[in-house]
């Protein structure tokens, strides 16, 4: 199916000029600005300032973005707003990219920048970041007032704030298409979200006044429109993209209690897709991925306020449609910004996969779903996407003029990551991604009697309501022991430790050096219930194992992981590299027999190539997938000469055999070969002679461990 062109284009990154930020009068912070979680939540998060990142790669990537937040001139962010309001731009140039003086998406980047500063301040409590944020909010207030008093044309409501006239919104109501207009409500959402974050994360009261007025304006425009007109608007490619408008309006309603804000949130119901997903009917193929993902986070928030099950069912089912059938190994989705057919993974690998914005929004959706139903599957996905896409999306190099983040992340052979993205959608979400790594490391139960340890990142949790300070030491994403130490406080608490789905090599827990007799099942939470005391130490060990993941539509196209870490082969080749592993297997049936450590953490070698962790973000060409080549049934040096034929699901004889490993002895191995060869004979995939040759090869093979 032919699709319209994507919005991505090559961006020239202009060098930013150094500029000081005038200091605004700092308002007294209101750290209780965020509303209480709704009663529908079984699990609550901790504020960003209560979880501090420890040393490691996550903190280093965060620090790169903090330097950008500190250095980028506020007046450049404000230039497009001031120009639209008829105010002096103070000689500042717009950021560039899509954020230009005539760009149809201008203003969106400023919204993301507000969130960047709000998150950065909530994390660090740096006064300069707060001053910069307050300066931006005050200037946006001046722009809003100027528009209301003498805008040309005058906005329809005094709450209107944007970096362009109201024309785009008016044109959308007559179904004008992209690129005549670009996603006006998407841009509105980014500005509103940034202002709301400035209030809830940094206590800026003026930000709430401005965003509340914007909410009033949204209701004044949409509340009068027929439902059929709204639904047609939201079905338009790009022009009808509204980001998370339903989410931000629901969040605003939670703060203001104004029914108009809740009614406006419901104006964004994209009914045809909403109802299909509620009925678990997958109609995603051919739809713009990031146009629709944030809608479902909004539906979850609407469920909180309305109790309507359609909203929650649609969000749950949609999440499964994406993560279950359209997910690449790094956790991203989409080809050229579009959802493709169910299961189309190998068939869609190229340079334009996995728009980074889409993973940003899938992580938000996963988090919101977990609050209501703490299924560890949501956190398994969260870990995958955070570790292998988001962490990998920030170049490992400093820049104060560009966020240096990815747009698409190619999954095809021999592709390379491209960084920069000043002014684009992924540049905007990228600024946010790297200043909130700690937001899902720990959650607490609604009753406050349980602590969920979701991610094993070096960090310190401060839980003042319980008088607890818990420090986690960890080298994650590298392998190693994770230790949680109760630095302050204690008391009765259920400590819920996530046992990752990849932890098939064991998961052991010790308390104060004493190993606990507990059952740890991959893909669950393990609970330690006790009366904790200051100084108690919990040590968690989950050895990494090498493993492969097969593409749903072609099991011969595979990715390699070491525990949770995606490994990519460094190679310039433009075609899939062919890897063969089974010939090197011993009775243990472990990929470690065929893939050797290189000498650096998380680095390996195979077939003459270096395998590196994908989160190392440089300019090297890589292969995230390879073609598995196991043409003949071979056991070590014993070659049967028989083709390694596949059954209907694409799994070959050797795939099925080695899935039964480890084998305790050569006799057990031969028995397994004999049984499976008999099955292949009965189902017509081996002749009698071929079966005999396969069994004979197994008998003559010596697969005892060579290590």
PDB file of N, CA, C and O in Angstrom, residues 297-320:
ATOM      1  N   UNK A 297      -2.518   6.197  25.436  1.00  0.00           N
ATOM      2  CA  UNK A 297      -2.181   6.657  26.779  1.00  0.00           C
ATOM      3  C   UNK A 297      -3.263   7.600  27.278  1.00  0.00           C
ATOM      4  O   UNK A 297      -3.649   7.566  28.457  1.00  0.00           O
ATOM      5  N   UNK A 298      -3.783   8.436  26.381  1.00  0.00           N
ATOM      6  CA  UNK A 298      -4.897   9.305  26.750  1.00  0.00           C
ATOM      7  C   UNK A 298      -6.143   8.528  27.110  1.00  0.00           C
ATOM      8  O   UNK A 298      -6.873   8.896  28.050  1.00  0.00           O
ATOM      9  N   UNK A 299      -6.406   7.440  26.397  1.00  0.00           N
ATOM     10  CA  UNK A 299      -7.583   6.629  26.720  1.00  0.00           C
ATOM     11  C   UNK A 299      -7.465   6.015  28.114  1.00  0.00           C
ATOM     12  O   UNK A 299      -8.463   5.896  28.844  1.00  0.00           O
ATOM     13  N   UNK A 300      -6.256   5.620  28.490  1.00  0.00           N
ATOM     14  CA  UNK A 300      -6.066   5.082  29.839  1.00  0.00           C
ATOM     15  C   UNK A 300      -6.413   6.142  30.877  1.00  0.00           C
ATOM     16  O   UNK A 300      -7.068   5.866  31.888  1.00  0.00           O
ATOM     17  N   UNK A 301      -5.979   7.381  30.637  1.00  0.00           N
ATOM     18  CA  UNK A 301      -6.289   8.458  31.577  1.00  0.00           C
ATOM     19  C   UNK A 301      -7.784   8.759  31.579  1.00  0.00           C
ATOM     20  O   UNK A 301      -8.358   9.083  32.638  1.00  0.00           O
ATOM     21  N   UNK A 302      -8.441   8.649  30.435  1.00  0.00           N
ATOM     22  CA  UNK A 302      -9.885   8.866  30.396  1.00  0.00           C
ATOM     23  C   UNK A 302     -10.625   7.773  31.162  1.00  0.00           C
ATOM     24  O   UNK A 302     -11.659   8.034  31.790  1.00  0.00           O
ATOM     25  N   UNK A 303     -10.106   6.549  31.115  1.00  0.00           N
ATOM     26  CA  UNK A 303     -10.703   5.483  31.917  1.00  0.00           C
ATOM     27  C   UNK A 303     -10.664   5.847  33.400  1.00  0.00           C
ATOM     28  O   UNK A 303     -11.628   5.604  34.134  1.00  0.00           O
ATOM     29  N   UNK A 304      -9.564   6.456  33.843  1.00  0.00           N
ATOM     30  CA  UNK A 304      -9.462   6.855  35.243  1.00  0.00           C
ATOM     31  C   UNK A 304     -10.602   7.779  35.651  1.00  0.00           C
ATOM     32  O   UNK A 304     -11.104   7.709  36.772  1.00  0.00           O
ATOM     33  N   UNK A 305     -10.986   8.666  34.730  1.00  0.00           N
ATOM     34  CA  UNK A 305     -11.971   9.688  35.076  1.00  0.00           C
ATOM     35  C   UNK A 305     -13.404   9.298  34.741  1.00  0.00           C
ATOM     36  O   UNK A 305     -14.349   9.876  35.295  1.00  0.00           O
ATOM     37  N   UNK A 306     -13.579   8.337  33.834  1.00  0.00           N
ATOM     38  CA  UNK A 306     -14.942   7.977  33.419  1.00  0.00           C
ATOM     39  C   UNK A 306     -15.346   6.574  33.836  1.00  0.00           C
ATOM     40  O   UNK A 306     -16.536   6.273  33.915  1.00  0.00           O
ATOM     41  N   UNK A 307     -14.378   5.696  34.061  1.00  0.00           N
ATOM     42  CA  UNK A 307     -14.681   4.308  34.385  1.00  0.00           C
ATOM     43  C   UNK A 307     -15.180   3.502  33.209  1.00  0.00           C
ATOM     44  O   UNK A 307     -15.613   2.351  33.384  1.00  0.00           O
ATOM     45  N   UNK A 308     -15.087   4.043  31.990  1.00  0.00           N
ATOM     46  CA  UNK A 308     -15.596   3.348  30.808  1.00  0.00           C
ATOM     47  C   UNK A 308     -14.578   2.306  30.345  1.00  0.00           C
ATOM     48  O   UNK A 308     -13.461   2.641  29.938  1.00  0.00           O
ATOM     49  N   UNK A 309     -14.986   1.048  30.365  1.00  0.00           N
ATOM     50  CA  UNK A 309     -14.073  -0.053  30.073  1.00  0.00           C
ATOM     51  C   UNK A 309     -13.556  -0.044  28.642  1.00  0.00           C
ATOM     52  O   UNK A 309     -12.487  -0.603  28.367  1.00  0.00           O
ATOM     53  N   UNK A 310     -14.311   0.572  27.728  1.00  0.00           N
ATOM     54  CA  UNK A 310     -13.849   0.633  26.337  1.00  0.00           C
ATOM     55  C   UNK A 310     -12.467   1.257  26.260  1.00  0.00           C
ATOM     56  O   UNK A 310     -11.593   0.799  25.510  1.00  0.00           O
ATOM     57  N   UNK A 311     -12.247   2.289  27.040  1.00  0.00           N
ATOM     58  CA  UNK A 311     -10.951   2.978  27.015  1.00  0.00           C
ATOM     59  C   UNK A 311      -9.822   2.056  27.472  1.00  0.00           C
ATOM     60  O   UNK A 311      -8.775   1.961  26.831  1.00  0.00           O
ATOM     61  N   UNK A 312     -10.001   1.388  28.585  1.00  0.00           N
ATOM     62  CA  UNK A 312      -8.917   0.556  29.120  1.00  0.00           C
ATOM     63  C   UNK A 312      -8.695  -0.686  28.265  1.00  0.00           C
ATOM     64  O   UNK A 312      -7.541  -1.092  28.024  1.00  0.00           O
ATOM     65  N   UNK A 313      -9.775  -1.309  27.783  1.00  0.00           N
ATOM     66  CA  UNK A 313      -9.629  -2.503  26.944  1.00  0.00           C
ATOM     67  C   UNK A 313      -8.901  -2.163  25.645  1.00  0.00           C
ATOM     68  O   UNK A 313      -8.041  -2.917  25.179  1.00  0.00           O
ATOM     69  N   UNK A 314      -9.253  -1.022  25.057  1.00  0.00           N
ATOM     70  CA  UNK A 314      -8.603  -0.620  23.808  1.00  0.00           C
ATOM     71  C   UNK A 314      -7.106  -0.431  24.017  1.00  0.00           C
ATOM     72  O   UNK A 314      -6.298  -0.870  23.190  1.00  0.00           O
ATOM     73  N   UNK A 315      -6.712   0.209  25.120  1.00  0.00           N
ATOM     74  CA  UNK A 315      -5.291   0.462  25.372  1.00  0.00           C
ATOM     75  C   UNK A 315      -4.532  -0.840  25.591  1.00  0.00           C
ATOM     76  O   UNK A 315      -3.431  -1.021  25.058  1.00  0.00           O
ATOM     77  N   UNK A 316      -5.105  -1.751  26.368  1.00  0.00           N
ATOM     78  CA  UNK A 316      -4.437  -3.042  26.608  1.00  0.00           C
ATOM     79  C   UNK A 316      -4.256  -3.820  25.315  1.00  0.00           C
ATOM     80  O   UNK A 316      -3.177  -4.363  25.037  1.00  0.00           O
ATOM     81  N   UNK A 317      -5.311  -3.891  24.524  1.00  0.00           N
ATOM     82  CA  UNK A 317      -5.241  -4.671  23.288  1.00  0.00           C
ATOM     83  C   UNK A 317      -4.294  -4.035  22.280  1.00  0.00           C
ATOM     84  O   UNK A 317      -3.550  -4.741  21.581  1.00  0.00           O
ATOM     85  N   UNK A 318      -4.328  -2.723  22.189  1.00  0.00           N
ATOM     86  CA  UNK A 318      -3.423  -2.025  21.280  1.00  0.00           C
ATOM     87  C   UNK A 318      -1.976  -2.313  21.653  1.00  0.00           C
ATOM     88  O   UNK A 318      -1.144  -2.592  20.773  1.00  0.00           O
ATOM     89  N   UNK A 319      -1.655  -2.266  22.935  1.00  0.00           N
ATOM     90  CA  UNK A 319      -0.294  -2.540  23.383  1.00  0.00           C
ATOM     91  C   UNK A 319       0.151  -3.922  22.907  1.00  0.00           C
ATOM     92  O   UNK A 319       1.278  -4.088  22.417  1.00  0.00           O
ATOM     93  N   UNK A 320      -0.722  -4.908  23.011  1.00  0.00           N
ATOM     94  CA  UNK A 320      -0.387  -6.256  22.560  1.00  0.00           C
ATOM     95  C   UNK A 320      -0.216  -6.347  21.056  1.00  0.00           C
ATOM     96  O   UNK A 320       0.635  -7.112  20.566  1.00  0.00           O
TER      97      UNK A 320
END
